[in-house]
Amino acid sequence: MKLAVFVSDYRMTVDTLERLKPEKMGIILVQNGVYHASVKEKGKTSSILDSSADLFALKEDLETRGIDPASIDSKVKVVTFGDVVDLIFNDYEKTAWL
Amino acid sequence: MKLAVFVSDYRMTVDTLERLKPEKMGIILVQNGVYHASVKEKGKTSSILDSSADLFALKEDLETRGIDPASIDSKVKVVTFGDVVDLIFNDYEKTAWL
Amino acid sequence: MGKLTIGCFASLVGSTNLDFAVKLAGAALDKGHKVDLWVSGNGTMLSLQDQRAFKDYSYLEKPVKELMEKGLNVTACEACAEARGYHDSNTLEGVKRFSMDWYLGSTFDADRVLHIGGE
Amino acid sequence: MGKLTIGCFASLVGSTNLDFAVKLAGAALDKGHKVDLWVSGNGTMLSLQDQRAFKDYSYLEKPVKELMEKGLNVTACEACAEARGYHDSNTLEGVKRFSMDWYLGSTFDADRVLHIGGE
Amino acid sequence: MATTKLGFIVQRPGYKSENPKLALTHAIASQSVEIYLDDEDEVTCDVAFIGDGVLNCIKDQKAVENYQLNSTESHIKMALLCDLNIFVCKEDLDKYGLTENDIVLDANEMGGDLEVKVVPYEEITKMMEEMKHLLFF
Amino acid sequence: MATTKLGFIVQRPGYKSENPKLALTHAIASQSVEIYLDDEDEVTCDVAFIGDGVLNCIKDQKAVENYQLNSTESHIKMALLCDLNIFVCKEDLDKYGLTENDIVLDANEMGGDLEVKVVPYEEITKMMEEMKHLLFF
């Protein structure tokens, strides 16, 4: 299965993400999920960035929170709403909003 | 300060509770917060039960979730809505809903 | 006897935040306290008239009306309500609508304030 | 070109869940996809007519109307709406109201489904 | 004739938000979806409780008595009556020290035959693979 | 003449729920509360950002551009213009590696004099002790 997972929170209250083991996974950081791409706690980046999944963060949601898209972790690709549509249709088969 | 703290979630997304150091504290478990009084994870009770605060859990919210009030941890006193009113007015001066 | 001001901001019908606020208000009134209830944010949905009673959804119109008869003072944040399409014309009878300063005014002489924020 | 069915359940005005759903729907329509948007739970607040535009609150009535002109199909859960006091008579023009089976029906021939649940 | 399979995954406890309940009511709505479909086409729904979502399955929920609200328990029973597959993750029950004695298992008293399936997480992964679309609550 | 002091504590990031914004708009409403009070009585509001709440203070929030929504940043500036005390927990900024350069500090461009106070958590504890009522967001 090819799965696009949307992460919309910074503090996650579910442990689903680490349990999903699809053949191909993309993690799309949206809303407060975008902090995973930019914020370090005590110098450490979010454990989500250690994932082997392809990582994306929504430009609009970064900017809304005062985060310069150019400043985020290099593992994460900045995407627009249009890009998200293409990811959903072209690169993955199913979606999960955690 | 005498503070009554309401905990309404099982997975807390804030670290405020452990940082509050009032002279006197009561923790009132309500809504999904009542799981702290009853659920063990891998045999371990919730760390909230290690607090030196006085602990209370709302009877109605225990029952709603299928938890027998008689079965909860002995550190936690079962209270009704009426008891909560008395706690707020008689035992504490300020409240915090986390 | 004292005065309790409750503010309820987070509000999901079907969650129990508004239910909790209403039940606590009832318990405080029963003990002879004066109670002000301020609903803001999505909590303003409490103020819309003509909600239908289903057993699958919280139905607070009836208990709120009963508590208002016992003296419960309910006020909804006017801007929060208007933004959602709740207007004067479709507000539950007896519920007042004011600006946010009403809530602060209510806390002035309150003995206790319970602010239900959360998420 | 495909069909995308979006379901939006959690909805806080002022959060960006409904905003996100509406913007994603717009982006998909712009790329020539067909889009169904199902709002249930508190998401049904999208369907109430006559919401006032303030810069402090999400104001989706206008963008939703524009997207409906471009073909966006918006349906609100009838029971969820009724429970909140949103009736046929105060539903935003163009928004349909059906039972929950409509959402499942929409997924039948959808190429992709994005279900926005969460909290 | 075609079938679209939906997988509903409930990962949070109930009552805080409506979502766990709405997962069940939407899944149950598959019983009447044919009015939107051609003859013999159908949409089926499997429901899985994982993580803290398994707390929804604890039995004897007194939601009507305390909040005049139908319990999640009653919705699980209704789903069983409609012959929906309901999976509960065994590892997560174990984590909480919950057994089959503690959870809703059947709707026998309402005349239902189907039982809740307590299964290893691996089976739920398999279910997710088989579904056309996934809906996480 | 009496004063009731309220302490607003913002402990979560913005935009997910309206609450951080409503904390500020309610605190700002202290400017007009006198219509409900006797002469010379007043209600004052101090606002403190702690924990993940400090993320609300990051500057250059483009919420209007992206969501046609006033930013939390603009509300913080408005609160400063109204001479409200705004505290930001220094330990939490440090935890995130944020400095005063990264956050909203003043509303100079709108003619405000007051600045955000970056203070140790201990000062925020002291503020909480002094307030008559606390409101956590």
XYZ file of C-alpha atoms in Angstrom:
708
model
C 0.000 0.000 0.000
C 1.121 3.534 -0.779
C -0.032 5.792 2.009
C -0.032 9.578 2.425
C -0.215 10.405 6.127
C -1.298 13.863 7.246
C 0.105 15.039 10.567
C -1.738 18.123 11.808
C -0.579 18.342 15.430
C 2.681 19.057 17.140
C 1.872 17.073 20.276
C 0.421 13.871 18.964
C -1.978 11.976 21.193
C -1.909 8.795 19.108
C 0.883 6.327 18.413
C -0.504 5.280 15.046
C 2.222 6.878 12.936
C 5.019 4.664 14.208
C 2.855 1.570 13.746
C 1.982 2.136 10.105
C 4.254 0.087 7.856
C 3.082 0.598 4.281
C 5.321 -0.298 1.365
C 5.569 3.415 0.553
C 4.753 6.281 2.890
C 4.686 10.040 2.625
C 4.184 12.252 5.670
C 2.548 15.573 4.898
C 2.944 18.067 7.726
C 0.036 20.490 7.879
C -1.425 22.919 10.428
C 0.485 22.651 13.737
C 2.180 19.560 12.331
C 4.525 21.902 10.458
C 6.363 22.611 13.713
C 7.923 19.142 13.305
C 9.805 20.546 10.326
C 11.142 23.610 12.067
C 11.198 23.415 15.833
C 13.990 21.855 17.869
C 13.516 20.953 21.501
C 16.724 21.191 23.501
C 18.582 21.139 20.219
C 16.917 17.973 18.985
C 14.749 17.798 15.862
C 11.402 16.014 15.918
C 11.571 12.229 15.794
C 9.252 12.386 12.776
C 12.230 13.597 10.766
C 13.979 10.281 11.502
C 11.272 8.462 9.560
C 12.211 6.795 6.299
C 9.028 8.219 4.743
C 9.117 11.053 2.250
C 8.472 14.272 4.152
C 6.494 17.303 3.067
C 5.322 20.484 4.787
C 2.594 22.833 3.626
C 3.969 26.239 2.685
C 0.827 28.131 3.689
C 0.824 26.607 7.164
C 4.523 27.294 7.720
C 4.094 30.932 6.746
C 0.957 31.358 8.852
C 3.002 30.380 11.920
C 5.886 32.733 11.154
C 8.158 29.978 9.859
C 10.213 30.837 6.786
C 9.804 27.878 4.387
C 13.464 28.327 3.372
C 14.549 27.727 6.953
C 13.088 24.291 7.613
C 14.948 20.998 7.840
C 16.399 19.951 4.502
C 14.767 16.511 4.742
C 11.371 18.156 4.324
C 10.084 19.372 0.977
C 7.898 22.471 0.973
C 4.616 21.940 -0.902
C 1.552 24.005 -1.815
C -2.093 22.939 -1.733
C -1.787 22.161 -5.449
C 1.219 19.941 -4.787
C -0.733 18.114 -2.078
C -3.460 17.342 -4.611
C -0.849 15.903 -6.974
C 0.767 13.864 -4.207
C -2.584 12.381 -3.248
C -3.518 11.462 -6.806
C -0.167 10.549 -8.321
C 2.148 9.282 -5.630
C -0.099 7.543 -3.107
C -3.237 5.393 -3.157
C -4.706 5.980 0.270
C -4.615 8.712 2.874
C -4.599 8.823 6.655
C -5.273 11.990 8.685
C -4.001 11.170 12.157
C -2.294 29.699 46.646
C -4.817 26.899 46.907
C -5.461 25.580 43.433
C -8.001 23.104 42.066
C -6.709 21.701 38.795
C -9.096 20.022 36.366
C -7.586 17.340 34.141
C -9.953 16.427 31.316
C -7.686 14.442 28.981
C -5.921 11.151 29.168
C -3.127 12.099 26.781
C -2.105 15.534 27.929
C -0.535 17.842 25.379
C 0.700 20.357 27.956
C 3.319 20.049 30.694
C 1.688 22.645 32.929
C 0.534 20.240 35.631
C 4.014 19.225 36.725
C 5.123 22.864 36.779
C 2.378 24.154 39.061
C 3.639 24.407 42.634
C 0.850 25.906 44.723
C 0.917 25.632 48.498
C -2.133 23.364 48.269
C -3.333 21.522 45.169
C -6.260 19.310 44.290
C -6.444 17.446 41.007
C -9.983 16.798 39.817
C -10.132 14.159 37.097
C -13.049 14.729 34.745
C -14.075 13.587 31.257
C -11.303 11.450 29.717
C -9.068 12.523 32.592
C -10.792 9.862 34.709
C -8.784 7.172 32.906
C -5.818 8.310 35.021
C -7.656 6.873 38.024
C -8.391 3.499 36.498
C -6.219 2.544 33.576
C -2.813 0.937 33.876
C -0.404 0.818 30.978
C 1.837 -2.207 31.013
C 0.889 -2.616 34.660
C 1.859 0.908 35.614
C -0.599 3.455 37.006
C -0.680 7.000 35.654
C 2.102 9.280 36.883
C -0.614 11.705 38.004
C -1.321 9.316 40.873
C 2.239 9.916 42.130
C 1.393 13.560 42.744
C 1.261 14.822 46.299
C -1.943 16.677 45.446
C -5.330 15.557 46.691
C -6.927 13.473 43.958
C -10.573 13.331 42.930
C -12.472 11.722 40.050
C -15.963 12.572 38.873
C -18.374 9.704 39.410
C -20.540 10.544 36.409
C -17.567 10.549 34.054
C -16.219 7.263 35.404
C -19.573 5.557 34.946
C -20.082 7.008 31.475
C -16.872 5.292 30.379
C -17.777 1.934 31.887
C -15.506 2.335 34.899
C -16.898 1.142 38.214
C -16.202 3.937 40.739
C -15.527 1.265 43.376
C -12.697 -0.133 41.274
C -10.452 2.897 40.922
C -7.144 3.538 42.631
C -7.553 4.045 46.350
C -5.612 7.313 46.244
C -8.462 8.882 44.309
C -11.689 9.989 45.943
C -14.881 9.672 43.918
C -16.877 12.901 43.801
C -20.154 14.097 42.326
C -20.881 17.419 40.604
C -22.168 18.707 43.945
C -18.916 17.715 45.634
C -16.961 19.517 42.939
C -18.902 22.691 43.703
C -18.019 22.344 47.386
C -14.364 21.666 46.611
C -14.174 24.789 44.452
C -15.812 27.013 47.054
C -14.541 25.553 50.299
C -11.184 23.905 49.741
C -9.523 25.941 47.008
C -9.290 29.577 45.958
C -8.511 29.343 42.276
C -9.081 26.863 39.498
C -7.131 25.754 36.445
C -8.633 23.711 33.605
C -5.634 22.344 31.725
C -23.358 31.476 49.366
C -21.046 32.665 46.640
C -20.896 33.482 42.990
C -19.381 31.168 40.391
C -18.531 32.378 36.909
C -18.024 29.602 34.371
C -16.556 30.306 30.948
C -16.827 27.552 28.349
C -14.824 28.038 25.162
C -14.034 24.681 23.688
C -17.263 23.027 22.825
C -17.933 20.014 20.896
C -21.479 18.830 20.771
C -21.064 15.186 21.615
C -18.032 15.913 23.728
C -18.938 16.690 27.259
C -17.430 20.139 27.752
C -20.655 22.079 27.461
C -22.495 19.265 29.201
C -20.009 19.505 32.055
C -20.430 23.273 32.317
C -24.223 22.993 32.393
C -24.226 20.193 34.973
C -21.771 22.011 37.211
C -23.870 25.161 36.938
C -26.926 23.158 37.986
C -25.126 21.655 40.981
C -23.932 25.105 42.098
C -27.427 26.598 41.775
C -28.836 23.726 43.804
C -26.445 24.642 46.585
C -27.674 28.228 46.544
C -24.803 29.822 44.656
C -25.257 32.437 41.968
C -23.951 31.252 38.601
C -22.957 33.140 35.451
C -22.202 31.061 32.366
C -20.247 32.665 29.522
C -20.011 30.781 26.229
C -17.470 31.885 23.676
C -15.792 30.374 20.628
C -17.574 27.201 19.581
C -19.241 27.242 22.985
C -21.652 29.775 21.509
C -23.426 26.906 19.791
C -25.239 26.502 23.089
C -27.075 29.741 22.310
C -28.728 28.727 19.042
C -32.427 28.100 19.382
C -34.366 25.128 18.139
C -31.757 22.393 18.452
C -33.257 19.002 17.852
C -33.117 16.374 20.550
C -31.484 13.126 19.458
C -30.083 10.567 21.848
C -26.878 10.519 19.777
C -26.089 14.176 20.435
C -25.873 16.324 23.507
C -29.136 18.152 23.838
C -28.714 21.041 26.207
C -31.552 23.362 25.220
C -33.939 21.826 27.733
C -31.601 21.663 30.766
C -30.368 25.184 30.059
C -33.923 26.522 29.948
C -34.695 24.801 33.243
C -31.580 26.212 34.876
C -32.331 29.704 33.573
C -35.657 29.459 35.370
C -33.668 28.703 38.520
C -31.594 31.839 37.973
C -28.744 30.735 35.716
C -27.393 33.683 33.795
C -26.218 32.648 30.311
C -24.433 35.034 27.975
C -22.904 34.272 24.596
C -20.029 36.116 22.993
C -21.711 38.229 20.341
C -18.860 38.288 17.800
C -18.167 34.565 18.150
C -21.866 33.899 17.592
C -22.271 36.236 14.615
C -19.214 34.718 12.914
C -21.003 31.363 13.041
C -24.309 32.678 11.721
C -26.035 32.800 15.109
C -27.939 36.058 15.255
C -30.235 37.834 17.678
C -33.196 36.464 15.759
C -32.257 32.808 16.285
C -30.899 32.984 19.822
C -32.421 30.797 22.499
C -34.864 32.854 24.546
C -33.301 34.087 27.761
C -29.716 33.843 26.572
C -28.018 37.224 26.409
C -25.399 38.306 23.889
C -22.647 40.740 24.782
C -19.055 41.587 23.959
C -16.211 39.779 25.669
C -15.998 42.435 28.364
C -19.162 40.961 29.873
C -17.192 37.891 30.925
C -14.560 40.023 32.605
C -17.276 42.071 34.285
C -18.819 38.892 35.624
C -15.505 37.807 37.161
C -15.213 41.118 39.029
C -17.337 40.052 41.980
C -17.141 36.305 41.405
C -15.851 34.257 44.309
C -14.693 31.572 41.945
C -14.075 31.408 38.206
C -13.866 28.162 36.267
C -12.565 28.794 32.809
C -12.998 25.720 30.595
C -10.587 26.266 27.750
C -8.584 23.271 26.627
C -8.920 22.008 23.126
C -8.732 13.529 -13.927
C -10.087 11.891 -10.832
C -12.581 12.286 -8.068
C -11.635 13.329 -4.558
C -14.034 12.913 -1.664
C -13.157 14.966 1.398
C -14.874 14.398 4.731
C -14.367 17.012 7.413
C -15.582 16.132 10.895
C -13.597 18.061 13.429
C -14.211 21.683 12.855
C -13.306 24.564 14.897
C -14.011 27.935 13.410
C -10.697 29.661 13.970
C -8.835 26.409 13.681
C -7.890 25.626 10.163
C -9.507 22.254 9.618
C -12.444 23.467 7.591
C -10.226 26.097 5.993
C -7.828 23.346 4.993
C -10.613 21.236 3.505
C -11.978 24.155 1.496
C -8.551 25.202 0.201
C -7.643 21.658 -0.765
C -10.980 21.299 -2.551
C -10.241 24.501 -4.471
C -6.784 23.287 -5.480
C -8.205 19.965 -6.689
C -10.952 21.675 -8.715
C -8.356 23.941 -10.302
C -6.532 20.847 -11.499
C -9.705 19.520 -13.101
C -10.670 16.941 -10.499
C -14.212 16.400 -9.307
C -14.596 17.108 -5.588
C -17.238 16.074 -3.079
C -17.057 17.675 0.376
C -18.919 16.009 3.237
C -19.208 17.910 6.511
C -20.319 16.073 9.611
C -20.120 16.634 13.357
C -19.113 20.187 14.124
C -18.019 20.464 10.498
C -21.683 21.042 9.679
C -21.253 24.611 10.904
C -19.957 25.281 7.401
C -23.519 24.817 6.147
C -25.238 27.549 8.168
C -26.157 30.553 6.081
C -25.481 34.164 6.852
C -22.198 33.870 8.749
C -20.667 37.265 9.362
C -17.244 38.049 8.003
C -14.766 39.177 10.647
C -11.024 39.100 10.189
C -10.745 37.364 13.567
C -12.729 34.323 12.465
C -12.560 31.964 9.538
C -15.107 33.132 7.021
C -15.765 30.359 4.560
C -19.188 31.256 3.197
C -17.721 33.276 0.334
C -14.990 30.843 -0.797
C -17.426 27.938 -0.546
C -19.969 29.742 -2.740
C -17.276 30.466 -5.302
C -16.123 26.856 -5.320
C -19.694 25.578 -5.645
C -19.940 27.677 -8.806
C -16.865 25.821 -10.047
C -18.574 22.505 -9.356
C -17.789 21.729 -5.720
C -20.393 19.429 -4.273
C -21.014 20.185 -0.581
C -23.260 18.034 1.586
C -23.856 18.324 5.314
C -24.856 15.497 7.629
C -28.536 16.133 8.267
C -28.725 14.723 11.796
C -25.516 16.449 12.915
C -26.895 19.714 11.559
C -30.368 19.359 13.075
C -28.884 18.548 16.484
C -27.104 21.905 16.356
C -30.182 23.863 15.287
C -29.194 24.117 11.622
C -32.296 23.451 9.596
C -33.263 23.368 5.929
C -34.529 26.913 6.253
C -31.180 28.346 7.348
C -28.843 26.275 5.199
C -26.446 28.023 2.850
C -27.893 27.951 -0.656
C -26.404 25.183 -2.725
C -25.356 23.028 0.220
C -27.209 19.725 0.322
C -28.238 17.806 3.429
C -28.383 14.034 3.528
C -27.917 11.094 5.864
C -24.471 9.675 6.523
C -24.880 7.129 3.755
C -24.335 9.962 1.261
C -20.693 10.134 2.312
C -20.246 6.415 1.795
C -21.997 6.668 -1.546
C -19.593 9.401 -2.576
C -16.588 7.230 -1.739
C -17.890 4.429 -3.963
C -16.422 5.836 -7.170
C -13.913 8.204 -5.575
C -10.309 7.725 -6.645
C -9.124 9.219 -3.395
C -10.739 9.891 -0.030
C -9.315 12.302 2.524
C -11.090 11.905 5.802
C -10.210 14.746 8.180
C -11.095 13.428 11.598
C -8.666 14.130 14.379
C -9.738 16.165 17.340
C -21.374 -5.288 -9.636
C -18.623 -3.693 -7.628
C -17.713 -3.284 -3.966
C -15.797 -0.421 -2.396
C -14.271 -1.365 0.931
C -13.725 1.280 3.599
C -11.613 0.809 6.706
C -12.549 2.897 9.761
C -9.717 3.160 12.275
C -10.595 4.530 15.720
C -7.447 5.592 17.561
C -8.795 7.852 20.341
C -11.061 7.384 23.356
C -14.660 8.506 23.095
C -16.730 11.326 24.547
C -14.056 14.005 24.205
C -14.970 14.446 20.588
C -17.834 12.917 18.687
C -15.492 11.190 16.291
C -15.438 7.630 17.658
C -19.225 7.656 17.731
C -19.447 9.178 14.264
C -17.090 6.463 12.995
C -19.648 3.885 14.065
C -22.740 5.732 12.864
C -21.117 6.356 9.481
C -20.022 2.721 9.200
C -23.545 1.602 10.059
C -24.846 3.893 7.306
C -23.369 1.416 4.805
C -26.644 -0.480 5.335
C -28.563 2.121 3.361
C -25.964 3.330 0.881
C -27.598 1.498 -2.025
C -29.964 4.392 -2.629
C -26.966 6.259 -4.056
C -25.601 3.322 -6.072
C -26.479 1.153 -9.046
C -28.016 -2.246 -8.464
C -25.666 -4.689 -6.794
C -22.948 -2.119 -6.197
C -22.072 -1.703 -2.545
C -19.874 -0.037 0.028
C -18.718 -2.105 2.998
C -17.151 -0.870 6.203
C -14.792 -2.607 8.602
C -14.065 -0.890 11.905
C -10.866 -1.318 13.942
C -10.109 0.019 17.405
C -6.408 0.592 18.036
C -4.283 2.474 20.561
C -6.339 4.430 23.092
C -9.286 3.758 20.797
C -9.739 0.392 22.527
C -10.990 2.277 25.591
C -14.183 2.867 23.598
C -14.892 -0.844 23.928
C -15.089 -1.034 27.726
C -18.529 -2.343 28.603
C -21.254 -1.015 30.932
C -20.957 2.596 29.763
C -23.612 4.622 31.572
C -23.791 7.559 29.177
C -27.579 7.671 28.975
C -27.893 7.663 32.764
C -25.348 10.439 33.251
C -25.501 12.518 30.096
C -28.675 11.423 28.313
C -26.429 10.375 25.467
C -26.256 7.044 23.682
C -23.066 5.273 24.645
C -20.308 4.228 22.282
C -21.026 0.749 23.605
C -24.548 0.880 22.181
C -23.169 1.946 18.810
C -20.716 -0.952 18.776
C -23.618 -3.313 19.437
C -25.628 -1.702 16.670
C -22.715 -2.184 14.283
C -22.562 -5.878 15.224
C -26.295 -6.191 14.606
C -25.635 -4.805 11.115
C -23.003 -7.525 10.600
C -20.073 -5.135 10.371
C -16.621 -6.496 11.106
C -15.375 -4.951 14.336
C -11.720 -5.513 15.178
C -10.084 -4.690 18.489
C -6.303 -4.715 18.739
C -5.157 -7.421 21.142
C -1.789 -5.828 21.926
C -3.516 -2.617 22.973
C -6.005 -4.424 25.192
C -3.049 -6.274 26.725
C -1.209 -3.003 27.263
C -4.129 -1.796 29.373
C -4.545 -5.131 31.120
C -8.017 -5.445 29.591
C -9.459 -8.831 28.700
C -12.445 -9.968 26.685
C -14.351 -9.877 29.971
C -13.949 -6.111 30.165
C -15.161 -5.167 26.698
C -18.271 -5.272 24.563
C -18.097 -8.589 22.763
C -21.467 -9.192 21.205
C -25.012 -7.980 20.824
C -26.577 -11.284 21.802
C -29.266 -9.696 23.912
C -30.437 -7.785 20.828
C -30.391 -10.896 18.673
C -27.040 -10.338 17.016
C -24.824 -13.240 15.950
C -21.596 -11.513 15.075
C -18.908 -10.979 17.689
C -16.163 -8.428 18.103
C -12.870 -9.839 16.791
C -9.952 -9.384 19.173
C -6.980 -9.733 16.842
C -3.242 -9.028 16.724
C -2.329 -5.654 15.241
C -0.935 -7.507 12.244
C -4.466 -8.514 11.241
C -5.537 -4.903 11.363
C -2.601 -4.004 9.133
C -3.810 -6.664 6.726
C -7.323 -5.221 6.815
C -5.924 -1.758 6.054
C -4.047 -3.167 3.060
C -7.241 -4.711 1.687
C -9.391 -1.616 1.942
C -9.767 0.827 -0.925
C -9.928 3.853 1.381
C -9.026 4.462 5.013
C -10.758 6.814 7.446
C -8.923 7.541 10.693
C -10.863 8.846 13.669
C -12.569 51.294 44.337
C -11.504 47.713 43.777
C -9.487 45.809 41.245
C -9.920 42.190 40.230
C -6.808 40.751 38.644
C -7.080 37.968 36.080
C -4.183 35.854 34.861
C -4.478 34.401 31.356
C -2.128 31.471 30.784
C -1.656 30.307 27.187
C -0.133 26.835 27.098
C -0.852 25.636 23.555
C 0.150 26.763 20.060
C -2.323 28.765 18.023
C -4.487 28.112 14.988
C -5.496 24.579 15.950
C -8.141 25.967 18.226
C -9.254 29.537 18.620
C -8.289 29.582 22.268
C -4.924 31.375 22.192
C -6.514 34.105 20.103
C -9.574 34.269 22.325
C -7.266 34.592 25.345
C -5.892 37.774 23.851
C -9.190 39.214 22.630
C -10.774 38.573 26.022
C -7.810 40.117 27.843
C -8.022 43.153 25.567
C -11.716 43.450 26.445
C -10.616 44.591 29.923
C -10.333 48.021 28.264
C -14.099 48.347 28.084
C -15.208 46.376 31.138
C -16.103 49.524 33.089
C -19.552 49.612 31.498
C -20.413 46.651 33.735
C -18.767 48.034 36.880
C -19.148 50.839 39.389
C -16.999 53.933 39.036
C -13.323 53.260 39.615
C -13.737 49.511 39.899
C -11.715 47.625 37.349
C -10.627 44.254 36.011
C -7.044 43.895 34.827
C -5.577 41.090 32.750
C -2.015 39.787 32.578
C -1.189 37.283 29.863
C 1.545 34.646 30.076
C 2.742 32.294 27.346
C 4.236 29.065 28.673
C 5.092 25.624 27.266
C 4.165 25.213 23.599
C 2.188 28.426 24.044
C 5.374 30.385 23.362
C 5.113 29.278 19.722
C 2.265 31.795 19.438
C 4.863 34.532 19.816
C 6.963 33.746 16.731
C 6.925 36.840 14.547
C 6.039 37.365 10.872
C 2.898 35.216 10.961
C 1.277 35.407 7.537
C -2.233 34.358 8.547
C -4.017 37.106 6.644
C -2.120 36.302 3.472
C -2.820 32.578 3.674
C -6.098 32.248 5.545
C -7.598 35.760 5.559
C -7.399 35.550 9.325
C -5.839 38.004 11.759
C -2.676 36.493 13.180
C -2.026 35.790 16.832
C 0.930 38.119 16.348
C -1.415 40.999 15.570
C -3.420 40.245 18.697
C -0.288 40.293 20.847
C 0.569 43.690 19.412
C -2.935 44.924 20.094
C -2.638 43.756 23.691
C 0.628 45.675 24.047
C -1.049 48.771 22.630
C -3.652 48.380 25.379
C -0.824 48.298 27.946
C -1.464 44.732 29.040
C 1.393 42.862 30.679
C 2.516 40.101 28.337
C 4.919 37.557 29.800
C 6.787 34.920 27.802
C 8.532 32.097 29.633
C 12.280 32.287 29.065
C 12.957 28.609 29.814
C 10.434 27.581 27.157
C 11.910 29.923 24.553
C 15.327 28.475 25.422
C 14.002 24.955 25.091
C 13.008 25.753 21.498
C 16.210 27.667 20.804
C 14.148 30.814 20.252
C 15.551 34.216 21.131
C 14.032 37.671 21.454
C 14.916 38.098 17.781
C 12.442 35.409 16.809
C 9.396 36.641 18.651
C 7.004 39.577 18.715
C 8.535 42.004 21.164
C 6.729 45.291 20.769
C 4.129 47.231 18.825
C 6.418 50.168 18.127
C 5.246 50.568 14.565
C 1.717 51.100 15.870
C 2.869 53.580 18.485
C 2.982 51.215 21.442
C 5.460 51.735 24.272
C 5.081 48.530 26.234
C 7.244 45.513 25.431
C 6.735 41.806 25.879
C 8.459 40.632 29.062
C 10.637 37.561 28.614
C 10.905 36.245 32.164
C 11.897 33.100 34.057
C 9.006 30.750 34.815
C 9.359 31.715 38.463
C 8.070 35.198 37.646
C 5.034 33.696 35.965
C 4.419 31.602 39.079
C 4.574 34.812 41.085
C 2.088 36.451 38.734
C -0.260 33.485 39.149
C -0.050 33.821 42.930
C -1.000 37.491 42.741
C -4.045 37.067 40.530
C -7.514 36.591 41.939
C -8.552 34.188 39.172
C -6.679 32.159 36.585
C -7.822 31.288 33.088
C -5.839 28.589 31.271
C -6.030 28.367 27.492
